[in-house]
Amino acid sequence: MTIAAAFWPRRHARLSSATDRLFEVELGTRILAKCHWQLHPADAPTIVVVHGLEGSAESGYMQGIAECGFAAGFNVLRLNQRNCGGTDALTPTLYNSGRSGDFRAVLGELIERDGLQEIFFAGYSMGGNLVLKMAGELGGDAPPQLCGVCGVCPTLELAQCVDACDTSRNPLYRWHFVSSLKGRMRRKARLFPGFYNLDGLGKVRTLREFDGLITAPNCGYRDAVDYYHRASCMRVATQIRVPTLLITAKDDPVVPFDPFLDPLVVGNPNIRVVAPDHGGHCSFISADAAERHWAEPRVVEFFQELFERNTTNPLASRATG
């Protein structure tokens, strides 16, 4: 199912043309959003969507959830993480699973510059980890404009996900991610000569090797073990105070199910977990043609439920999901 979803032909007839917008998330670093605005953006709720490892704003699931959300009356921003979607030149730095600060910066700008009052974040896989990490780090200090978050197959414990991807039963996923990351680093080194040391890159065969050689030393971590521990949203799961939906599949080949049963997750009353037996990784292909990509309308329905609740009773914005 995971592979089928990647190649499933899709049309997005209900999605408006996107306008580009750059967010400066730190000095010298900008990320690109593909924005779909309603006629009166300040009067509409907003969904910000973050893609997974080596994805982009153009990934099928990103466009699919944007179409679903836009048709339901939301502004939708499809965010590229650093370097993704052809944006390598916008920063000398790398993206990684710990850069939740980028999305706090986007949230802040949407509140301060755009005056948006109801904002929701959704993330897929690595993007799910990032938006959940953001919510946990904000904790009880989350601005009231952040009304809810959702992670679809989020990588709650990065070490477990990397090890699952690097097993002998997942050679296709491992090859895809590793070859794509290595290619990205070579492009990055050409754009910023002398900035990166790529010695040993040709010998990298697993995600753990890549993160030990490239991600950790270039992103402020001691090693891959330190990176996986500190960047995993599980470290702050108990601090999430906004209504949160986690959607995962028990047969996900990349994201193990065990972390979703952890007391840190199920013990937080703000977190709701939906876990069908089948769905693969970020796929959830349904036999129902009207909802072929099952998870996308579930995310939007969750946000609609929260928006309608908050509109009826503004004091309910911090109620559990």
mmCIF file of C-alpha atoms in Angstrom:
data_model
loop_
_atom_site.group_PDB
_atom_site.id
_atom_site.type_symbol
_atom_site.label_atom_id
_atom_site.label_comp_id
_atom_site.label_asym_id
_atom_site.label_seq_id
_atom_site.Cartn_x
_atom_site.Cartn_y
_atom_site.Cartn_z
ATOM 1 C CA MET A 1 0.000 0.000 0.000
ATOM 2 C CA THR A 2 2.857 2.381 0.782
ATOM 3 C CA ILE A 3 4.345 1.938 -2.675
ATOM 4 C CA ALA A 4 0.967 2.073 -4.418
ATOM 5 C CA ALA A 5 0.131 5.406 -2.800
ATOM 6 C CA ALA A 6 3.352 6.948 -4.074
ATOM 7 C CA PHE A 7 2.438 6.179 -7.679
ATOM 8 C CA TRP A 8 -1.355 6.443 -7.513
ATOM 9 C CA PRO A 9 -2.488 8.960 -10.178
ATOM 10 C CA ARG A 10 -4.214 11.914 -8.577
ATOM 11 C CA ARG A 11 -5.979 15.040 -9.753
ATOM 12 C CA HIS A 12 -6.704 18.017 -7.536
ATOM 13 C CA ALA A 13 -9.493 19.770 -9.380
ATOM 14 C CA ARG A 14 -10.871 21.543 -6.292
ATOM 15 C CA LEU A 15 -7.540 23.077 -5.298
ATOM 16 C CA SER A 16 -6.926 26.710 -6.196
ATOM 17 C CA SER A 17 -3.674 27.887 -7.730
ATOM 18 C CA ALA A 18 -0.982 28.438 -5.119
ATOM 19 C CA THR A 19 0.883 31.626 -4.335
ATOM 20 C CA ASP A 20 4.462 31.420 -3.097
ATOM 21 C CA ARG A 21 5.530 32.893 0.215
ATOM 22 C CA LEU A 22 8.881 32.844 1.959
ATOM 23 C CA PHE A 23 9.108 32.677 5.752
ATOM 24 C CA GLU A 24 12.373 33.736 7.378
ATOM 25 C CA VAL A 25 12.635 31.205 10.188
ATOM 26 C CA GLU A 26 16.052 32.370 11.376
ATOM 27 C CA LEU A 27 18.654 34.845 10.148
ATOM 28 C CA GLY A 28 19.806 33.782 6.679
ATOM 29 C CA THR A 29 17.310 30.912 6.403
ATOM 30 C CA ARG A 30 14.004 31.002 4.558
ATOM 31 C CA ILE A 31 11.513 28.273 3.803
ATOM 32 C CA LEU A 32 8.975 28.285 0.980
ATOM 33 C CA ALA A 33 5.233 27.814 1.412
ATOM 34 C CA LYS A 34 2.725 27.100 -1.324
ATOM 35 C CA CYS A 35 -0.327 29.006 -0.129
ATOM 36 C CA HIS A 36 -3.985 28.502 -0.975
ATOM 37 C CA TRP A 37 -5.918 31.432 0.456
ATOM 38 C CA GLN A 38 -9.670 31.743 0.798
ATOM 39 C CA LEU A 39 -11.270 34.940 -0.535
ATOM 40 C CA HIS A 40 -11.052 36.556 2.913
ATOM 41 C CA PRO A 41 -8.080 34.786 4.563
ATOM 42 C CA ALA A 42 -8.358 36.459 7.969
ATOM 43 C CA ASP A 43 -11.923 35.195 8.340
ATOM 44 C CA ALA A 44 -11.051 31.572 7.560
ATOM 45 C CA PRO A 45 -9.311 28.906 9.643
ATOM 46 C CA THR A 46 -5.879 27.838 8.409
ATOM 47 C CA ILE A 47 -4.118 24.494 8.016
ATOM 48 C CA VAL A 48 -0.315 24.387 7.748
ATOM 49 C CA VAL A 49 0.949 21.070 6.370
ATOM 50 C CA VAL A 50 4.508 19.703 6.729
ATOM 51 C CA HIS A 51 5.875 16.851 4.589
ATOM 52 C CA GLY A 52 8.052 13.898 5.495
ATOM 53 C CA LEU A 53 11.647 12.873 4.820
ATOM 54 C CA GLU A 54 12.726 13.793 1.281
ATOM 55 C CA GLY A 55 9.221 14.924 0.414
ATOM 56 C CA SER A 56 8.129 18.415 -0.561
ATOM 57 C CA ALA A 57 5.111 20.658 -0.914
ATOM 58 C CA GLU A 58 4.460 18.859 -4.207
ATOM 59 C CA SER A 59 4.116 15.399 -2.647
ATOM 60 C CA GLY A 60 0.805 13.755 -3.480
ATOM 61 C CA TYR A 61 -0.432 13.655 0.108
ATOM 62 C CA MET A 62 0.453 17.333 0.547
ATOM 63 C CA GLN A 63 -1.658 18.347 -2.430
ATOM 64 C CA GLY A 64 -4.386 15.912 -1.436
ATOM 65 C CA ILE A 65 -4.873 17.249 2.064
ATOM 66 C CA ALA A 66 -4.598 20.812 0.721
ATOM 67 C CA GLU A 67 -7.456 20.124 -1.680
ATOM 68 C CA CYS A 68 -9.558 18.554 1.056
ATOM 69 C CA GLY A 69 -8.908 21.413 3.454
ATOM 70 C CA PHE A 70 -9.407 24.166 0.904
ATOM 71 C CA ALA A 71 -12.736 22.657 -0.224
ATOM 72 C CA ALA A 72 -13.826 22.666 3.436
ATOM 73 C CA GLY A 73 -13.152 26.405 3.738
ATOM 74 C CA PHE A 74 -9.637 26.452 5.198
ATOM 75 C CA ASN A 75 -6.652 28.463 4.050
ATOM 76 C CA VAL A 76 -3.949 25.869 3.420
ATOM 77 C CA LEU A 77 -0.177 26.342 3.424
ATOM 78 C CA ARG A 78 1.973 23.527 2.057
ATOM 79 C CA LEU A 79 5.356 24.104 3.671
ATOM 80 C CA ASN A 80 8.669 22.950 2.262
ATOM 81 C CA GLN A 81 11.196 22.093 4.930
ATOM 82 C CA ARG A 82 14.673 23.577 4.513
ATOM 83 C CA ASN A 83 16.232 22.614 1.146
ATOM 84 C CA CYS A 84 13.147 20.737 -0.035
ATOM 85 C CA GLY A 85 11.115 21.455 -3.152
ATOM 86 C CA GLY A 86 14.076 22.987 -4.965
ATOM 87 C CA THR A 87 14.881 25.489 -2.195
ATOM 88 C CA ASP A 88 18.475 24.428 -1.437
ATOM 89 C CA ALA A 89 19.771 27.938 -2.134
ATOM 90 C CA LEU A 90 17.561 29.544 0.538
ATOM 91 C CA THR A 91 19.773 28.432 3.428
ATOM 92 C CA PRO A 92 23.271 27.038 3.995
ATOM 93 C CA THR A 93 21.850 24.728 6.690
ATOM 94 C CA LEU A 94 20.154 21.311 6.573
ATOM 95 C CA TYR A 95 16.704 20.195 7.562
ATOM 96 C CA ASN A 96 16.330 17.558 10.258
ATOM 97 C CA SER A 97 13.759 16.061 12.620
ATOM 98 C CA GLY A 98 14.604 18.481 15.429
ATOM 99 C CA ARG A 99 13.972 21.812 13.684
ATOM 100 C CA SER A 100 10.577 22.435 15.253
ATOM 101 C CA GLY A 101 11.609 26.064 15.738
ATOM 102 C CA ASP A 102 11.023 26.640 12.027
ATOM 103 C CA PHE A 103 7.334 25.973 12.509
ATOM 104 C CA ARG A 104 7.081 28.055 15.647
ATOM 105 C CA ALA A 105 8.430 30.911 13.516
ATOM 106 C CA VAL A 106 5.796 30.280 10.839
ATOM 107 C CA LEU A 107 3.065 30.139 13.482
ATOM 108 C CA GLY A 108 4.259 33.406 14.972
ATOM 109 C CA GLU A 109 4.308 35.201 11.640
ATOM 110 C CA LEU A 110 0.833 33.998 10.693
ATOM 111 C CA ILE A 111 -0.458 35.377 13.983
ATOM 112 C CA GLU A 112 1.464 38.659 14.047
ATOM 113 C CA ARG A 113 1.571 39.593 10.361
ATOM 114 C CA ASP A 114 -1.591 37.993 9.021
ATOM 115 C CA GLY A 115 -3.821 38.224 12.070
ATOM 116 C CA LEU A 116 -5.008 34.645 11.690
ATOM 117 C CA GLN A 117 -7.034 33.469 14.667
ATOM 118 C CA GLU A 118 -7.536 29.714 14.117
ATOM 119 C CA ILE A 119 -4.425 27.843 13.002
ATOM 120 C CA PHE A 120 -3.915 24.078 12.757
ATOM 121 C CA PHE A 121 -0.741 22.150 11.942
ATOM 122 C CA ALA A 122 -0.634 18.736 10.274
ATOM 123 C CA GLY A 123 2.506 16.746 9.542
ATOM 124 C CA TYR A 124 3.288 13.499 7.794
ATOM 125 C CA SER A 125 5.931 11.084 9.095
ATOM 126 C CA MET A 126 8.985 13.252 9.903
ATOM 127 C CA GLY A 127 6.720 16.304 9.534
ATOM 128 C CA GLY A 128 4.388 14.762 12.102
ATOM 129 C CA ASN A 129 7.244 14.490 14.574
ATOM 130 C CA LEU A 130 8.099 18.142 13.963
ATOM 131 C CA VAL A 131 4.615 19.583 14.512
ATOM 132 C CA LEU A 132 4.091 17.420 17.608
ATOM 133 C CA LYS A 133 7.479 18.477 18.948
ATOM 134 C CA MET A 134 6.508 22.103 18.372
ATOM 135 C CA ALA A 135 3.260 21.620 20.298
ATOM 136 C CA GLY A 136 5.057 19.873 23.166
ATOM 137 C CA GLU A 137 7.732 22.535 23.426
ATOM 138 C CA LEU A 138 5.083 25.259 23.539
ATOM 139 C CA GLY A 139 3.209 23.317 26.206
ATOM 140 C CA GLY A 140 0.832 25.462 28.209
ATOM 141 C CA ASP A 141 2.317 28.596 26.642
ATOM 142 C CA ALA A 142 0.959 27.742 23.188
ATOM 143 C CA PRO A 143 -0.795 30.802 21.745
ATOM 144 C CA PRO A 144 -4.597 30.516 21.704
ATOM 145 C CA GLN A 145 -4.474 30.798 17.908
ATOM 146 C CA LEU A 146 -2.908 27.309 17.739
ATOM 147 C CA CYS A 147 -6.112 25.313 17.897
ATOM 148 C CA GLY A 148 -4.923 21.788 17.124
ATOM 149 C CA VAL A 149 -2.270 19.549 15.593
ATOM 150 C CA CYS A 150 -2.286 16.235 13.778
ATOM 151 C CA GLY A 151 0.438 13.733 12.959
ATOM 152 C CA VAL A 152 -0.083 11.139 10.238
ATOM 153 C CA CYS A 153 2.275 8.198 10.820
ATOM 154 C CA PRO A 154 4.501 10.471 12.920
ATOM 155 C CA THR A 155 7.984 9.215 13.773
ATOM 156 C CA LEU A 156 7.489 9.444 17.534
ATOM 157 C CA GLU A 157 10.728 7.611 18.351
ATOM 158 C CA LEU A 158 13.250 8.307 15.614
ATOM 159 C CA ALA A 159 15.697 5.553 16.524
ATOM 160 C CA GLN A 160 13.023 2.882 16.202
ATOM 161 C CA CYS A 161 11.870 4.273 12.855
ATOM 162 C CA VAL A 162 15.396 4.472 11.437
ATOM 163 C CA ASP A 163 16.150 0.932 12.568
ATOM 164 C CA ALA A 164 12.899 -0.307 11.000
ATOM 165 C CA CYS A 165 13.783 1.394 7.724
ATOM 166 C CA ASP A 166 17.311 -0.035 7.793
ATOM 167 C CA THR A 167 16.216 -3.666 8.269
ATOM 168 C CA SER A 168 16.688 -6.259 5.532
ATOM 169 C CA ARG A 169 12.924 -6.388 4.936
ATOM 170 C CA ASN A 170 12.860 -2.742 3.852
ATOM 171 C CA PRO A 171 15.576 -2.490 1.184
ATOM 172 C CA LEU A 172 13.477 -0.337 -1.150
ATOM 173 C CA TYR A 173 12.709 2.330 1.456
ATOM 174 C CA ARG A 174 16.306 2.354 2.665
ATOM 175 C CA TRP A 175 17.681 2.695 -0.862
ATOM 176 C CA HIS A 176 15.223 5.464 -1.744
ATOM 177 C CA PHE A 177 15.903 7.609 1.310
ATOM 178 C CA VAL A 178 19.662 7.101 1.432
ATOM 179 C CA SER A 179 20.258 7.707 -2.273
ATOM 180 C CA SER A 180 18.040 10.804 -2.212
ATOM 181 C CA LEU A 181 19.782 12.237 0.857
ATOM 182 C CA LYS A 182 23.227 11.607 -0.596
ATOM 183 C CA GLY A 183 22.236 13.325 -3.824
ATOM 184 C CA ARG A 184 20.904 16.295 -1.865
ATOM 185 C CA MET A 185 24.166 16.636 0.056
ATOM 186 C CA ARG A 186 26.207 16.668 -3.141
ATOM 187 C CA ARG A 187 24.001 19.428 -4.541
ATOM 188 C CA LYS A 188 24.271 21.315 -1.271
ATOM 189 C CA ALA A 189 28.061 21.086 -1.268
ATOM 190 C CA ARG A 190 28.184 22.525 -4.796
ATOM 191 C CA LEU A 191 25.972 25.449 -3.742
ATOM 192 C CA PHE A 192 28.031 26.189 -0.622
ATOM 193 C CA PRO A 193 31.654 25.261 -1.408
ATOM 194 C CA GLY A 194 33.750 24.455 1.639
ATOM 195 C CA PHE A 195 30.745 24.361 3.942
ATOM 196 C CA TYR A 196 30.393 20.583 4.143
ATOM 197 C CA ASN A 197 32.857 17.736 4.432
ATOM 198 C CA LEU A 198 31.536 14.833 2.373
ATOM 199 C CA ASP A 199 34.426 12.446 3.044
ATOM 200 C CA GLY A 200 32.956 8.992 3.468
ATOM 201 C CA LEU A 201 29.571 9.838 1.947
ATOM 202 C CA GLY A 202 30.035 7.337 -0.870
ATOM 203 C CA LYS A 203 30.276 4.492 1.666
ATOM 204 C CA VAL A 204 27.024 5.365 3.443
ATOM 205 C CA ARG A 205 24.426 2.613 3.042
ATOM 206 C CA THR A 206 21.924 3.213 5.864
ATOM 207 C CA LEU A 207 20.021 6.125 7.370
ATOM 208 C CA ARG A 208 21.848 5.681 10.663
ATOM 209 C CA GLU A 209 25.193 5.956 8.875
ATOM 210 C CA PHE A 210 24.012 9.079 7.038
ATOM 211 C CA ASP A 211 22.820 10.737 10.237
ATOM 212 C CA GLY A 212 26.061 9.861 12.022
ATOM 213 C CA LEU A 213 28.216 11.256 9.212
ATOM 214 C CA ILE A 214 26.135 14.240 8.057
ATOM 215 C CA THR A 215 23.082 15.181 10.131
ATOM 216 C CA ALA A 216 24.480 15.002 13.653
ATOM 217 C CA PRO A 217 27.789 16.886 13.192
ATOM 218 C CA ASN A 218 26.204 19.554 10.975
ATOM 219 C CA CYS A 219 23.144 20.160 13.129
ATOM 220 C CA GLY A 220 24.555 20.404 16.631
ATOM 221 C CA TYR A 221 24.231 16.818 17.838
ATOM 222 C CA ARG A 222 26.954 14.675 19.345
ATOM 223 C CA ASP A 223 26.161 11.643 17.185
ATOM 224 C CA ALA A 224 23.202 9.802 15.668
ATOM 225 C CA VAL A 225 22.124 8.414 19.051
ATOM 226 C CA ASP A 226 22.034 11.907 20.545
ATOM 227 C CA TYR A 227 20.157 13.218 17.502
ATOM 228 C CA TYR A 228 17.468 10.535 17.605
ATOM 229 C CA HIS A 229 16.904 10.966 21.322
ATOM 230 C CA ARG A 230 16.761 14.749 21.451
ATOM 231 C CA ALA A 231 14.838 15.265 18.211
ATOM 232 C CA SER A 232 12.061 12.749 18.937
ATOM 233 C CA CYS A 233 8.765 14.351 19.913
ATOM 234 C CA MET A 234 8.276 11.618 22.516
ATOM 235 C CA ARG A 235 10.543 13.662 24.806
ATOM 236 C CA VAL A 236 7.821 16.336 25.052
ATOM 237 C CA ALA A 237 4.654 14.297 24.421
ATOM 238 C CA THR A 238 3.366 14.765 27.970
ATOM 239 C CA GLN A 239 3.627 18.545 27.584
ATOM 240 C CA ILE A 240 1.216 18.791 24.610
ATOM 241 C CA ARG A 241 -1.716 20.928 25.686
ATOM 242 C CA VAL A 242 -3.573 21.485 22.409
ATOM 243 C CA PRO A 243 -6.041 18.946 20.980
ATOM 244 C CA THR A 244 -4.000 16.418 19.024
ATOM 245 C CA LEU A 245 -4.837 13.590 16.636
ATOM 246 C CA LEU A 246 -2.409 10.803 15.770
ATOM 247 C CA ILE A 247 -3.253 8.620 12.784
ATOM 248 C CA THR A 248 -1.094 5.577 12.164
ATOM 249 C CA ALA A 249 -1.377 2.080 10.728
ATOM 250 C CA LYS A 250 -0.501 -1.001 12.702
ATOM 251 C CA ASP A 251 1.167 -2.437 9.571
ATOM 252 C CA ASP A 252 3.325 0.634 8.876
ATOM 253 C CA PRO A 253 6.662 -0.751 7.624
ATOM 254 C CA VAL A 254 8.622 2.321 8.723
ATOM 255 C CA VAL A 255 6.951 3.573 11.920
ATOM 256 C CA PRO A 256 6.567 0.869 14.618
ATOM 257 C CA PHE A 257 3.275 0.843 16.469
ATOM 258 C CA ASP A 258 4.613 0.293 20.020
ATOM 259 C CA PRO A 259 5.347 3.991 20.760
ATOM 260 C CA PHE A 260 1.680 4.830 20.173
ATOM 261 C CA LEU A 261 0.836 2.621 23.177
ATOM 262 C CA ASP A 262 3.374 4.340 25.416
ATOM 263 C CA PRO A 263 1.905 5.898 28.591
ATOM 264 C CA LEU A 264 3.517 9.188 27.553
ATOM 265 C CA VAL A 265 1.078 9.207 24.628
ATOM 266 C CA VAL A 266 -2.047 7.403 25.824
ATOM 267 C CA GLY A 267 -1.757 9.050 29.234
ATOM 268 C CA ASN A 268 -2.106 12.533 27.752
ATOM 269 C CA PRO A 269 -5.832 13.414 27.601
ATOM 270 C CA ASN A 270 -5.166 15.908 24.806
ATOM 271 C CA ILE A 271 -4.041 13.164 22.418
ATOM 272 C CA ARG A 272 -6.382 10.937 20.414
ATOM 273 C CA VAL A 273 -4.917 7.927 18.587
ATOM 274 C CA VAL A 274 -6.620 6.368 15.560
ATOM 275 C CA ALA A 275 -4.870 3.205 14.383
ATOM 276 C CA PRO A 276 -6.474 0.965 11.758
ATOM 277 C CA ASP A 277 -4.900 -2.437 11.177
ATOM 278 C CA HIS A 278 -3.877 -1.562 7.628
ATOM 279 C CA GLY A 279 -2.716 1.580 5.887
ATOM 280 C CA GLY A 280 1.009 1.284 5.306
ATOM 281 C CA HIS A 281 3.137 4.381 5.710
ATOM 282 C CA CYS A 282 1.129 7.565 5.099
ATOM 283 C CA SER A 283 -0.984 5.667 2.553
ATOM 284 C CA PHE A 284 -4.394 4.515 3.818
ATOM 285 C CA ILE A 285 -5.785 3.669 0.399
ATOM 286 C CA SER A 286 -9.499 2.961 0.762
ATOM 287 C CA ALA A 287 -11.785 0.773 -1.343
ATOM 288 C CA ASP A 288 -14.245 3.663 -1.224
ATOM 289 C CA ALA A 289 -13.473 5.741 -4.318
ATOM 290 C CA ALA A 290 -15.064 8.797 -2.726
ATOM 291 C CA GLU A 291 -12.420 8.706 0.014
ATOM 292 C CA ARG A 292 -9.618 6.886 -1.749
ATOM 293 C CA HIS A 293 -6.962 8.487 0.456
ATOM 294 C CA TRP A 294 -8.705 7.856 3.756
ATOM 295 C CA ALA A 295 -6.472 9.786 6.182
ATOM 296 C CA GLU A 296 -6.747 13.170 4.474
ATOM 297 C CA PRO A 297 -10.458 13.763 5.188
ATOM 298 C CA ARG A 298 -9.966 12.439 8.731
ATOM 299 C CA VAL A 299 -7.416 15.171 9.442
ATOM 300 C CA VAL A 300 -9.650 17.873 8.007
ATOM 301 C CA GLU A 301 -12.698 16.537 9.884
ATOM 302 C CA PHE A 302 -10.754 16.699 13.137
ATOM 303 C CA PHE A 303 -9.782 20.308 12.486
ATOM 304 C CA GLN A 304 -13.352 21.171 11.436
ATOM 305 C CA GLU A 305 -14.650 19.687 14.678
ATOM 306 C CA LEU A 306 -12.235 21.815 16.707
ATOM 307 C CA PHE A 307 -12.968 24.950 14.694
ATOM 308 C CA GLU A 308 -16.710 24.568 15.077
ATOM 309 C CA ARG A 309 -16.342 23.889 18.802
ATOM 310 C CA ASN A 310 -14.160 26.959 19.279
ATOM 311 C CA THR A 311 -16.487 29.125 17.195
ATOM 312 C CA THR A 312 -19.469 28.051 19.305
ATOM 313 C CA ASN A 313 -17.538 28.318 22.560
ATOM 314 C CA PRO A 314 -14.258 30.272 22.374
ATOM 315 C CA LEU A 315 -13.338 29.105 25.895
ATOM 316 C CA ALA A 316 -13.143 25.532 24.584
ATOM 317 C CA SER A 317 -9.973 26.151 22.580
ATOM 318 C CA ARG A 318 -7.896 24.246 25.126
ATOM 319 C CA ALA A 319 -10.370 21.414 25.609
ATOM 320 C CA THR A 320 -9.123 17.937 24.883
ATOM 321 C CA GLY A 321 -9.478 16.466 21.423
#
